[in-house]
Amino acid sequence: MSLSNVLSVEQLKERITSGEQIVLLDVRFHPKVPAYGKEAYAKGHLPGAHFIDFKASLTDPAREHGGRSPLPTPERLAELFGLLGIDRDSAVVAYEDGNGPAAARLWWVLRYLGVERVQVLDGGFSAWESAGEPVSQEPAVVTAPREFVPAPKADWLVSVDEVRAASANRGEGGTRLVDSRDAAQYAGRDVSFDPVGGHIPGAANFFWKDVLSEDGAWKSTEQLRERFTALPKDAEIIVYCGSGISATPNVLALKEAGYTNVKLYAGSWSDWISYEGNSVAVGDEEKA
């Protein structure tokens, strides 16, 4: 069964060739090299693709609470997308270099705001270029900006208070917490990103990169179902990571696996530890 939120190079090519109007968004990003995405776009991108500055456009400056990469307001995001010719009826395909969390974060943001036809390009720019498809160095021009009226989905996002309640219940209330970071961060052995190591008590560890195959491509629907088999299908699933970015591939994957009640804790671990009263767990994996 093919994925509904991820499409292949061949599928994208067929849709473009058919004349379908698709807004392509290039969201290549490197956390340690601020200019990387813009420079990569200038060297070559999918023809007609618009560049999205990931850090400047999809996150707000950090403050006391909200985590390292706070989610911008719906109004700010709507202005950005409207200027790119996007509204809630648009068909959008996001890509980065390969299959990383930046494109998934953009997918999540657009879906959260009410855009239903959003997909991620499997393999990103690298897959497109490797397939011998055309690459352009011409910046995309928006000929017709649109009015984007956001319709935020309240059931896609949770507050720190809701996470506290889920942590206190430890799954007994039907809610499961999913930590998307690697095992070392989850256990508290790696504190290179945040001043406090560990995880939210009651959270189970599902490293986000495990939704990808060994070759870096997205796993199939069946493989994703197997990946999350320990999580009850009827449960509310709250997903987090360090700052709300690498959690989004897990959100997408859970949706593909058939989970319908999946929510993002956008502030994630970096927000959780900004509150002195929040408990911290360290050590081995907790059961889902």
PDB file of C-alpha atoms in Angstrom:
ATOM      1  CA  MET A   1       0.000   0.000   0.000  1.00  0.00           C
ATOM      2  CA  SER A   2       1.423   3.372  -1.010  1.00  0.00           C
ATOM      3  CA  LEU A   3       1.766   6.219   1.456  1.00  0.00           C
ATOM      4  CA  SER A   4      -0.759   9.031   1.258  1.00  0.00           C
ATOM      5  CA  ASN A   5       1.430  11.773   2.756  1.00  0.00           C
ATOM      6  CA  VAL A   6       4.622  10.834   0.918  1.00  0.00           C
ATOM      7  CA  LEU A   7       5.088  10.605  -2.841  1.00  0.00           C
ATOM      8  CA  SER A   8       7.898   9.364  -5.047  1.00  0.00           C
ATOM      9  CA  VAL A   9       9.835  11.270  -7.686  1.00  0.00           C
ATOM     10  CA  GLU A  10       7.946   9.380 -10.381  1.00  0.00           C
ATOM     11  CA  GLN A  11       4.581  10.238  -8.861  1.00  0.00           C
ATOM     12  CA  LEU A  12       5.512  13.917  -8.616  1.00  0.00           C
ATOM     13  CA  LYS A  13       6.783  13.953 -12.190  1.00  0.00           C
ATOM     14  CA  GLU A  14       3.522  12.414 -13.447  1.00  0.00           C
ATOM     15  CA  ARG A  15       1.435  15.011 -11.646  1.00  0.00           C
ATOM     16  CA  ILE A  16       3.536  17.914 -12.945  1.00  0.00           C
ATOM     17  CA  THR A  17       3.416  16.506 -16.484  1.00  0.00           C
ATOM     18  CA  SER A  18      -0.367  16.201 -16.273  1.00  0.00           C
ATOM     19  CA  GLY A  19      -0.592  19.949 -15.715  1.00  0.00           C
ATOM     20  CA  GLU A  20      -1.696  19.806 -12.081  1.00  0.00           C
ATOM     21  CA  GLN A  21      -0.989  22.999 -10.184  1.00  0.00           C
ATOM     22  CA  ILE A  22       1.360  22.063  -7.346  1.00  0.00           C
ATOM     23  CA  VAL A  23       3.238  24.441  -5.089  1.00  0.00           C
ATOM     24  CA  LEU A  24       6.745  23.078  -4.501  1.00  0.00           C
ATOM     25  CA  LEU A  25       8.507  24.156  -1.317  1.00  0.00           C
ATOM     26  CA  ASP A  26      12.256  23.725  -0.839  1.00  0.00           C
ATOM     27  CA  VAL A  27      12.985  23.577   2.900  1.00  0.00           C
ATOM     28  CA  ARG A  28      16.576  22.369   2.888  1.00  0.00           C
ATOM     29  CA  PHE A  29      18.189  23.137   6.212  1.00  0.00           C
ATOM     30  CA  HIS A  30      21.294  22.479   8.294  1.00  0.00           C
ATOM     31  CA  PRO A  31      21.082  23.239  12.047  1.00  0.00           C
ATOM     32  CA  LYS A  32      24.751  24.231  12.273  1.00  0.00           C
ATOM     33  CA  VAL A  33      25.023  26.177   8.997  1.00  0.00           C
ATOM     34  CA  PRO A  34      22.370  28.939   8.874  1.00  0.00           C
ATOM     35  CA  ALA A  35      22.998  29.849   5.225  1.00  0.00           C
ATOM     36  CA  TYR A  36      23.020  26.248   3.987  1.00  0.00           C
ATOM     37  CA  GLY A  37      19.448  26.079   2.707  1.00  0.00           C
ATOM     38  CA  LYS A  38      19.552  29.351   0.797  1.00  0.00           C
ATOM     39  CA  GLU A  39      22.901  28.464  -0.772  1.00  0.00           C
ATOM     40  CA  ALA A  40      21.723  24.990  -1.749  1.00  0.00           C
ATOM     41  CA  TYR A  41      18.604  26.469  -3.333  1.00  0.00           C
ATOM     42  CA  ALA A  42      20.686  28.925  -5.352  1.00  0.00           C
ATOM     43  CA  LYS A  43      22.874  26.119  -6.693  1.00  0.00           C
ATOM     44  CA  GLY A  44      19.903  24.146  -7.912  1.00  0.00           C
ATOM     45  CA  HIS A  45      16.318  23.253  -6.994  1.00  0.00           C
ATOM     46  CA  LEU A  46      13.222  21.687  -8.472  1.00  0.00           C
ATOM     47  CA  PRO A  47      11.909  23.955 -11.237  1.00  0.00           C
ATOM     48  CA  GLY A  48       9.333  26.363  -9.839  1.00  0.00           C
ATOM     49  CA  ALA A  49      10.073  25.553  -6.199  1.00  0.00           C
ATOM     50  CA  HIS A  50       9.952  28.314  -3.607  1.00  0.00           C
ATOM     51  CA  PHE A  51      12.558  28.471  -0.867  1.00  0.00           C
ATOM     52  CA  ILE A  52      11.415  28.343   2.766  1.00  0.00           C
ATOM     53  CA  ASP A  53      13.938  29.543   5.337  1.00  0.00           C
ATOM     54  CA  PHE A  54      13.284  26.883   7.939  1.00  0.00           C
ATOM     55  CA  LYS A  55      14.552  28.655  11.046  1.00  0.00           C
ATOM     56  CA  ALA A  56      13.320  32.123  10.118  1.00  0.00           C
ATOM     57  CA  SER A  57       9.913  31.084   8.797  1.00  0.00           C
ATOM     58  CA  LEU A  58       8.861  27.931  10.636  1.00  0.00           C
ATOM     59  CA  THR A  59      10.084  28.793  14.140  1.00  0.00           C
ATOM     60  CA  ASP A  60       9.893  31.787  16.450  1.00  0.00           C
ATOM     61  CA  PRO A  61      12.772  33.106  18.580  1.00  0.00           C
ATOM     62  CA  ALA A  62      13.211  31.145  21.804  1.00  0.00           C
ATOM     63  CA  ARG A  63      11.891  32.629  25.003  1.00  0.00           C
ATOM     64  CA  GLU A  64      11.348  31.449  28.598  1.00  0.00           C
ATOM     65  CA  HIS A  65       8.857  28.753  27.597  1.00  0.00           C
ATOM     66  CA  GLY A  66       7.939  27.190  24.283  1.00  0.00           C
ATOM     67  CA  GLY A  67      11.138  25.265  23.654  1.00  0.00           C
ATOM     68  CA  ARG A  68      14.140  25.879  21.434  1.00  0.00           C
ATOM     69  CA  SER A  69      12.048  26.198  18.250  1.00  0.00           C
ATOM     70  CA  PRO A  70       8.692  27.723  19.199  1.00  0.00           C
ATOM     71  CA  LEU A  71       5.811  27.311  16.778  1.00  0.00           C
ATOM     72  CA  PRO A  72       4.902  30.640  15.126  1.00  0.00           C
ATOM     73  CA  THR A  73       1.350  31.927  15.391  1.00  0.00           C
ATOM     74  CA  PRO A  74      -1.156  30.763  12.755  1.00  0.00           C
ATOM     75  CA  GLU A  75      -1.462  34.356  11.578  1.00  0.00           C
ATOM     76  CA  ARG A  76       2.260  34.725  10.942  1.00  0.00           C
ATOM     77  CA  LEU A  77       2.395  31.412   9.096  1.00  0.00           C
ATOM     78  CA  ALA A  78      -0.704  32.233   7.058  1.00  0.00           C
ATOM     79  CA  GLU A  79       0.882  35.477   5.864  1.00  0.00           C
ATOM     80  CA  LEU A  80       4.002  33.601   4.752  1.00  0.00           C
ATOM     81  CA  PHE A  81       2.105  30.940   2.831  1.00  0.00           C
ATOM     82  CA  GLY A  82      -0.345  33.392   1.296  1.00  0.00           C
ATOM     83  CA  LEU A  83       2.546  35.391  -0.165  1.00  0.00           C
ATOM     84  CA  LEU A  84       3.772  32.146  -1.765  1.00  0.00           C
ATOM     85  CA  GLY A  85       0.437  31.640  -3.499  1.00  0.00           C
ATOM     86  CA  ILE A  86      -0.859  29.033  -1.065  1.00  0.00           C
ATOM     87  CA  ASP A  87      -4.297  28.783   0.500  1.00  0.00           C
ATOM     88  CA  ARG A  88      -6.141  25.896   2.152  1.00  0.00           C
ATOM     89  CA  ASP A  89      -7.182  24.489  -1.239  1.00  0.00           C
ATOM     90  CA  SER A  90      -3.632  24.313  -2.622  1.00  0.00           C
ATOM     91  CA  ALA A  91      -1.734  21.137  -3.411  1.00  0.00           C
ATOM     92  CA  VAL A  92       1.719  21.361  -1.828  1.00  0.00           C
ATOM     93  CA  VAL A  93       4.827  19.160  -1.970  1.00  0.00           C
ATOM     94  CA  ALA A  94       7.678  19.825   0.457  1.00  0.00           C
ATOM     95  CA  TYR A  95      11.206  18.546   0.114  1.00  0.00           C
ATOM     96  CA  GLU A  96      14.673  18.835   1.592  1.00  0.00           C
ATOM     97  CA  ASP A  97      17.960  17.099   0.724  1.00  0.00           C
ATOM     98  CA  GLY A  98      16.756  13.647   1.702  1.00  0.00           C
ATOM     99  CA  ASN A  99      14.230  12.421   4.249  1.00  0.00           C
ATOM    100  CA  GLY A 100      14.840  14.577   7.298  1.00  0.00           C
ATOM    101  CA  PRO A 101      12.607  16.318   9.810  1.00  0.00           C
ATOM    102  CA  ALA A 102      12.439  19.732   8.102  1.00  0.00           C
ATOM    103  CA  ALA A 103      10.053  18.665   5.324  1.00  0.00           C
ATOM    104  CA  ALA A 104       7.939  16.754   7.837  1.00  0.00           C
ATOM    105  CA  ARG A 105       7.753  19.834  10.057  1.00  0.00           C
ATOM    106  CA  LEU A 106       6.528  21.864   7.070  1.00  0.00           C
ATOM    107  CA  TRP A 107       4.019  19.111   6.250  1.00  0.00           C
ATOM    108  CA  TRP A 108       2.771  19.198   9.840  1.00  0.00           C
ATOM    109  CA  VAL A 109       2.497  23.004   9.943  1.00  0.00           C
ATOM    110  CA  LEU A 110       0.435  23.135   6.753  1.00  0.00           C
ATOM    111  CA  ARG A 111      -1.828  20.270   7.801  1.00  0.00           C
ATOM    112  CA  TYR A 112      -2.294  21.868  11.222  1.00  0.00           C
ATOM    113  CA  LEU A 113      -3.365  25.122   9.558  1.00  0.00           C
ATOM    114  CA  GLY A 114      -5.973  23.315   7.465  1.00  0.00           C
ATOM    115  CA  VAL A 115      -4.256  22.486   4.164  1.00  0.00           C
ATOM    116  CA  GLU A 116      -5.279  18.909   3.374  1.00  0.00           C
ATOM    117  CA  ARG A 117      -3.314  18.220   0.183  1.00  0.00           C
ATOM    118  CA  VAL A 118       0.249  18.289   1.499  1.00  0.00           C
ATOM    119  CA  GLN A 119       2.889  15.661   0.806  1.00  0.00           C
ATOM    120  CA  VAL A 120       6.600  15.104   1.356  1.00  0.00           C
ATOM    121  CA  LEU A 121       8.857  14.088  -1.536  1.00  0.00           C
ATOM    122  CA  ASP A 122      10.463  10.747  -0.714  1.00  0.00           C
ATOM    123  CA  GLY A 123      14.230  11.157  -0.941  1.00  0.00           C
ATOM    124  CA  GLY A 124      13.949  14.903  -1.476  1.00  0.00           C
ATOM    125  CA  PHE A 125      16.200  16.845  -3.807  1.00  0.00           C
ATOM    126  CA  SER A 126      18.809  14.076  -3.850  1.00  0.00           C
ATOM    127  CA  ALA A 127      16.303  11.549  -5.212  1.00  0.00           C
ATOM    128  CA  TRP A 128      15.020  14.028  -7.808  1.00  0.00           C
ATOM    129  CA  GLU A 129      18.536  14.848  -9.031  1.00  0.00           C
ATOM    130  CA  SER A 130      19.639  11.195  -8.993  1.00  0.00           C
ATOM    131  CA  ALA A 131      16.675  10.308 -11.199  1.00  0.00           C
ATOM    132  CA  GLY A 132      17.997  12.711 -13.831  1.00  0.00           C
ATOM    133  CA  GLU A 133      15.115  15.138 -13.463  1.00  0.00           C
ATOM    134  CA  PRO A 134      15.615  18.804 -14.400  1.00  0.00           C
ATOM    135  CA  VAL A 135      17.089  21.251 -11.899  1.00  0.00           C
ATOM    136  CA  SER A 136      16.759  25.021 -12.026  1.00  0.00           C
ATOM    137  CA  GLN A 137      18.793  27.898 -10.639  1.00  0.00           C
ATOM    138  CA  GLU A 138      16.071  30.442 -11.367  1.00  0.00           C
ATOM    139  CA  PRO A 139      14.281  31.784  -8.262  1.00  0.00           C
ATOM    140  CA  ALA A 140      10.565  31.067  -8.315  1.00  0.00           C
ATOM    141  CA  VAL A 141       8.272  34.031  -8.851  1.00  0.00           C
ATOM    142  CA  VAL A 142       4.858  34.290  -7.202  1.00  0.00           C
ATOM    143  CA  THR A 143       2.457  35.647  -9.803  1.00  0.00           C
ATOM    144  CA  ALA A 144      -0.697  35.399  -7.704  1.00  0.00           C
ATOM    145  CA  PRO A 145      -0.491  35.679  -3.907  1.00  0.00           C
ATOM    146  CA  ARG A 146      -3.537  34.280  -2.126  1.00  0.00           C
ATOM    147  CA  GLU A 147      -5.389  35.022   1.044  1.00  0.00           C
ATOM    148  CA  PHE A 148      -4.647  32.224   3.462  1.00  0.00           C
ATOM    149  CA  VAL A 149      -7.303  31.940   6.162  1.00  0.00           C
ATOM    150  CA  PRO A 150      -5.899  29.491   8.740  1.00  0.00           C
ATOM    151  CA  ALA A 151      -8.154  26.918  10.362  1.00  0.00           C
ATOM    152  CA  PRO A 152      -5.919  25.451  13.096  1.00  0.00           C
ATOM    153  CA  LYS A 153      -6.752  21.892  14.102  1.00  0.00           C
ATOM    154  CA  ALA A 154      -6.960  21.920  17.884  1.00  0.00           C
ATOM    155  CA  ASP A 155      -6.722  18.126  17.964  1.00  0.00           C
ATOM    156  CA  TRP A 156      -3.251  18.175  16.357  1.00  0.00           C
ATOM    157  CA  LEU A 157      -1.547  20.103  19.169  1.00  0.00           C
ATOM    158  CA  VAL A 158      -1.272  19.773  22.960  1.00  0.00           C
ATOM    159  CA  SER A 159      -0.231  22.099  25.765  1.00  0.00           C
ATOM    160  CA  VAL A 160       2.249  21.384  28.531  1.00  0.00           C
ATOM    161  CA  ASP A 161      -0.688  20.931  30.921  1.00  0.00           C
ATOM    162  CA  GLU A 162      -2.076  18.119  28.776  1.00  0.00           C
ATOM    163  CA  VAL A 163       1.340  16.486  28.691  1.00  0.00           C
ATOM    164  CA  ARG A 164       1.584  16.730  32.491  1.00  0.00           C
ATOM    165  CA  ALA A 165      -1.756  14.939  32.789  1.00  0.00           C
ATOM    166  CA  ALA A 166      -0.694  12.211  30.365  1.00  0.00           C
ATOM    167  CA  SER A 167       2.595  11.735  32.199  1.00  0.00           C
ATOM    168  CA  ALA A 168       0.834  11.472  35.552  1.00  0.00           C
ATOM    169  CA  ASN A 169      -1.598   8.855  34.233  1.00  0.00           C
ATOM    170  CA  ARG A 170       1.183   6.772  32.633  1.00  0.00           C
ATOM    171  CA  GLY A 171      -1.124   5.503  29.897  1.00  0.00           C
ATOM    172  CA  GLU A 172      -3.997   4.531  32.146  1.00  0.00           C
ATOM    173  CA  GLY A 173      -6.152   7.329  30.741  1.00  0.00           C
ATOM    174  CA  GLY A 174      -5.740   6.032  27.191  1.00  0.00           C
ATOM    175  CA  THR A 175      -2.942   8.450  26.274  1.00  0.00           C
ATOM    176  CA  ARG A 176       0.556   7.375  25.249  1.00  0.00           C
ATOM    177  CA  LEU A 177       3.643   9.595  25.166  1.00  0.00           C
ATOM    178  CA  VAL A 178       6.141   9.009  22.362  1.00  0.00           C
ATOM    179  CA  ASP A 179       9.696  10.404  22.612  1.00  0.00           C
ATOM    180  CA  SER A 180      11.189  10.715  19.106  1.00  0.00           C
ATOM    181  CA  ARG A 181      14.833  11.331  20.055  1.00  0.00           C
ATOM    182  CA  ASP A 182      17.616   8.769  19.930  1.00  0.00           C
ATOM    183  CA  ALA A 183      18.203   6.367  22.803  1.00  0.00           C
ATOM    184  CA  ALA A 184      21.096   8.349  24.314  1.00  0.00           C
ATOM    185  CA  GLN A 185      19.090  11.560  24.553  1.00  0.00           C
ATOM    186  CA  TYR A 186      16.051   9.700  25.836  1.00  0.00           C
ATOM    187  CA  ALA A 187      18.054   7.982  28.572  1.00  0.00           C
ATOM    188  CA  GLY A 188      19.801  11.200  29.601  1.00  0.00           C
ATOM    189  CA  ARG A 189      23.284  10.157  28.511  1.00  0.00           C
ATOM    190  CA  ASP A 190      23.482  12.846  25.797  1.00  0.00           C
ATOM    191  CA  VAL A 191      22.902  16.412  26.982  1.00  0.00           C
ATOM    192  CA  SER A 192      24.494  18.179  24.006  1.00  0.00           C
ATOM    193  CA  PHE A 193      21.233  19.902  23.005  1.00  0.00           C
ATOM    194  CA  ASP A 194      19.604  20.774  26.322  1.00  0.00           C
ATOM    195  CA  PRO A 195      20.933  21.521  29.827  1.00  0.00           C
ATOM    196  CA  VAL A 196      18.896  18.688  31.368  1.00  0.00           C
ATOM    197  CA  GLY A 197      18.947  15.102  30.117  1.00  0.00           C
ATOM    198  CA  GLY A 198      16.270  12.426  30.249  1.00  0.00           C
ATOM    199  CA  HIS A 199      12.674  12.101  29.140  1.00  0.00           C
ATOM    200  CA  ILE A 200       9.141  12.850  30.245  1.00  0.00           C
ATOM    201  CA  PRO A 201       8.061  10.190  32.771  1.00  0.00           C
ATOM    202  CA  GLY A 202       5.865   7.602  31.109  1.00  0.00           C
ATOM    203  CA  ALA A 203       7.144   8.251  27.569  1.00  0.00           C
ATOM    204  CA  ALA A 204       8.284   5.375  25.376  1.00  0.00           C
ATOM    205  CA  ASN A 205      11.178   5.816  22.960  1.00  0.00           C
ATOM    206  CA  PHE A 206      10.492   5.574  19.207  1.00  0.00           C
ATOM    207  CA  PHE A 207      13.492   7.106  17.419  1.00  0.00           C
ATOM    208  CA  TRP A 208      12.187   9.042  14.414  1.00  0.00           C
ATOM    209  CA  LYS A 209      14.786   7.682  11.988  1.00  0.00           C
ATOM    210  CA  ASP A 210      13.328   4.212  12.414  1.00  0.00           C
ATOM    211  CA  VAL A 211      10.432   5.205  10.147  1.00  0.00           C
ATOM    212  CA  LEU A 212      12.994   5.070   7.315  1.00  0.00           C
ATOM    213  CA  SER A 213      14.440   2.005   5.593  1.00  0.00           C
ATOM    214  CA  GLU A 214      18.161   1.237   5.487  1.00  0.00           C
ATOM    215  CA  ASP A 215      18.440   3.105   2.186  1.00  0.00           C
ATOM    216  CA  GLY A 216      16.880   6.201   3.750  1.00  0.00           C
ATOM    217  CA  ALA A 217      13.510   5.899   1.997  1.00  0.00           C
ATOM    218  CA  TRP A 218      10.212   5.990   3.836  1.00  0.00           C
ATOM    219  CA  LYS A 219       9.029   2.597   5.034  1.00  0.00           C
ATOM    220  CA  SER A 220       5.827   1.139   3.628  1.00  0.00           C
ATOM    221  CA  THR A 221       2.462   1.372   5.363  1.00  0.00           C
ATOM    222  CA  GLU A 222       2.796  -2.225   6.520  1.00  0.00           C
ATOM    223  CA  GLN A 223       6.280  -1.622   7.923  1.00  0.00           C
ATOM    224  CA  LEU A 224       5.105   1.475   9.763  1.00  0.00           C
ATOM    225  CA  ARG A 225       2.218  -0.450  11.287  1.00  0.00           C
ATOM    226  CA  GLU A 226       4.723  -3.009  12.531  1.00  0.00           C
ATOM    227  CA  ARG A 227       6.955  -0.234  13.883  1.00  0.00           C
ATOM    228  CA  PHE A 228       4.206   1.075  16.161  1.00  0.00           C
ATOM    229  CA  THR A 229       2.468  -2.193  16.989  1.00  0.00           C
ATOM    230  CA  ALA A 230       3.065  -1.668  20.740  1.00  0.00           C
ATOM    231  CA  LEU A 231       0.834   1.400  20.679  1.00  0.00           C
ATOM    232  CA  PRO A 232      -2.948   0.796  20.918  1.00  0.00           C
ATOM    233  CA  LYS A 233      -4.760   1.944  17.779  1.00  0.00           C
ATOM    234  CA  ASP A 234      -7.504   3.665  19.783  1.00  0.00           C
ATOM    235  CA  ALA A 235      -5.098   5.562  22.037  1.00  0.00           C
ATOM    236  CA  GLU A 236      -4.396   9.261  22.042  1.00  0.00           C
ATOM    237  CA  ILE A 237      -0.739   9.543  21.004  1.00  0.00           C
ATOM    238  CA  ILE A 238       1.276  12.601  22.066  1.00  0.00           C
ATOM    239  CA  VAL A 239       4.562  12.886  20.189  1.00  0.00           C
ATOM    240  CA  TYR A 240       7.543  15.011  21.176  1.00  0.00           C
ATOM    241  CA  CYS A 241      11.292  15.328  20.609  1.00  0.00           C
ATOM    242  CA  GLY A 242      13.814  17.958  21.659  1.00  0.00           C
ATOM    243  CA  SER A 243      12.154  21.016  20.146  1.00  0.00           C
ATOM    244  CA  GLY A 244       9.152  19.848  18.128  1.00  0.00           C
ATOM    245  CA  ILE A 245      10.952  19.264  14.827  1.00  0.00           C
ATOM    246  CA  SER A 246      12.115  15.639  14.658  1.00  0.00           C
ATOM    247  CA  ALA A 247       8.849  14.559  16.267  1.00  0.00           C
ATOM    248  CA  THR A 248       6.985  15.402  13.068  1.00  0.00           C
ATOM    249  CA  PRO A 249       8.253  12.448  10.983  1.00  0.00           C
ATOM    250  CA  ASN A 250       6.799  10.214  13.704  1.00  0.00           C
ATOM    251  CA  VAL A 251       3.493  12.100  13.537  1.00  0.00           C
ATOM    252  CA  LEU A 252       3.381  11.551   9.777  1.00  0.00           C
ATOM    253  CA  ALA A 253       4.361   7.896  10.164  1.00  0.00           C
ATOM    254  CA  LEU A 254       1.719   7.263  12.825  1.00  0.00           C
ATOM    255  CA  LYS A 255      -0.918   8.800  10.564  1.00  0.00           C
ATOM    256  CA  GLU A 256       0.192   6.486   7.772  1.00  0.00           C
ATOM    257  CA  ALA A 257       0.046   3.519  10.153  1.00  0.00           C
ATOM    258  CA  GLY A 258      -3.618   4.218  10.840  1.00  0.00           C
ATOM    259  CA  TYR A 259      -3.487   6.160  14.099  1.00  0.00           C
ATOM    260  CA  THR A 260      -6.112   8.894  13.997  1.00  0.00           C
ATOM    261  CA  ASN A 261      -5.611  10.629  17.354  1.00  0.00           C
ATOM    262  CA  VAL A 262      -2.005  11.824  17.045  1.00  0.00           C
ATOM    263  CA  LYS A 263      -0.920  15.124  18.570  1.00  0.00           C
ATOM    264  CA  LEU A 264       2.310  17.108  18.695  1.00  0.00           C
ATOM    265  CA  TYR A 265       3.779  18.633  21.830  1.00  0.00           C
ATOM    266  CA  ALA A 266       5.380  21.479  19.897  1.00  0.00           C
ATOM    267  CA  GLY A 267       7.596  22.769  22.711  1.00  0.00           C
ATOM    268  CA  SER A 268       8.761  19.221  23.435  1.00  0.00           C
ATOM    269  CA  TRP A 269      11.565  18.349  25.855  1.00  0.00           C
ATOM    270  CA  SER A 270      13.164  21.815  25.767  1.00  0.00           C
ATOM    271  CA  ASP A 271       9.839  23.310  26.848  1.00  0.00           C
ATOM    272  CA  TRP A 272       9.184  20.596  29.454  1.00  0.00           C
ATOM    273  CA  ILE A 273      12.420  21.292  31.314  1.00  0.00           C
ATOM    274  CA  SER A 274      11.762  25.047  31.319  1.00  0.00           C
ATOM    275  CA  TYR A 275       9.211  24.473  34.101  1.00  0.00           C
ATOM    276  CA  GLU A 276      10.850  23.790  37.466  1.00  0.00           C
ATOM    277  CA  GLY A 277       8.019  21.589  38.730  1.00  0.00           C
ATOM    278  CA  ASN A 278       8.077  19.094  35.852  1.00  0.00           C
ATOM    279  CA  SER A 279       9.494  15.659  36.673  1.00  0.00           C
ATOM    280  CA  VAL A 280      12.330  14.104  34.703  1.00  0.00           C
ATOM    281  CA  ALA A 281      13.011  10.409  34.099  1.00  0.00           C
ATOM    282  CA  VAL A 282      16.347   8.922  33.061  1.00  0.00           C
ATOM    283  CA  GLY A 283      17.560   5.503  32.079  1.00  0.00           C
ATOM    284  CA  ASP A 284      16.269   2.619  30.040  1.00  0.00           C
ATOM    285  CA  GLU A 285      13.195   2.571  27.853  1.00  0.00           C
ATOM    286  CA  GLU A 286       9.739   2.569  29.361  1.00  0.00           C
ATOM    287  CA  LYS A 287       7.075   0.347  27.834  1.00  0.00           C
ATOM    288  CA  ALA A 288       4.628   1.851  25.362  1.00  0.00           C
TER     289      ALA A 288
END
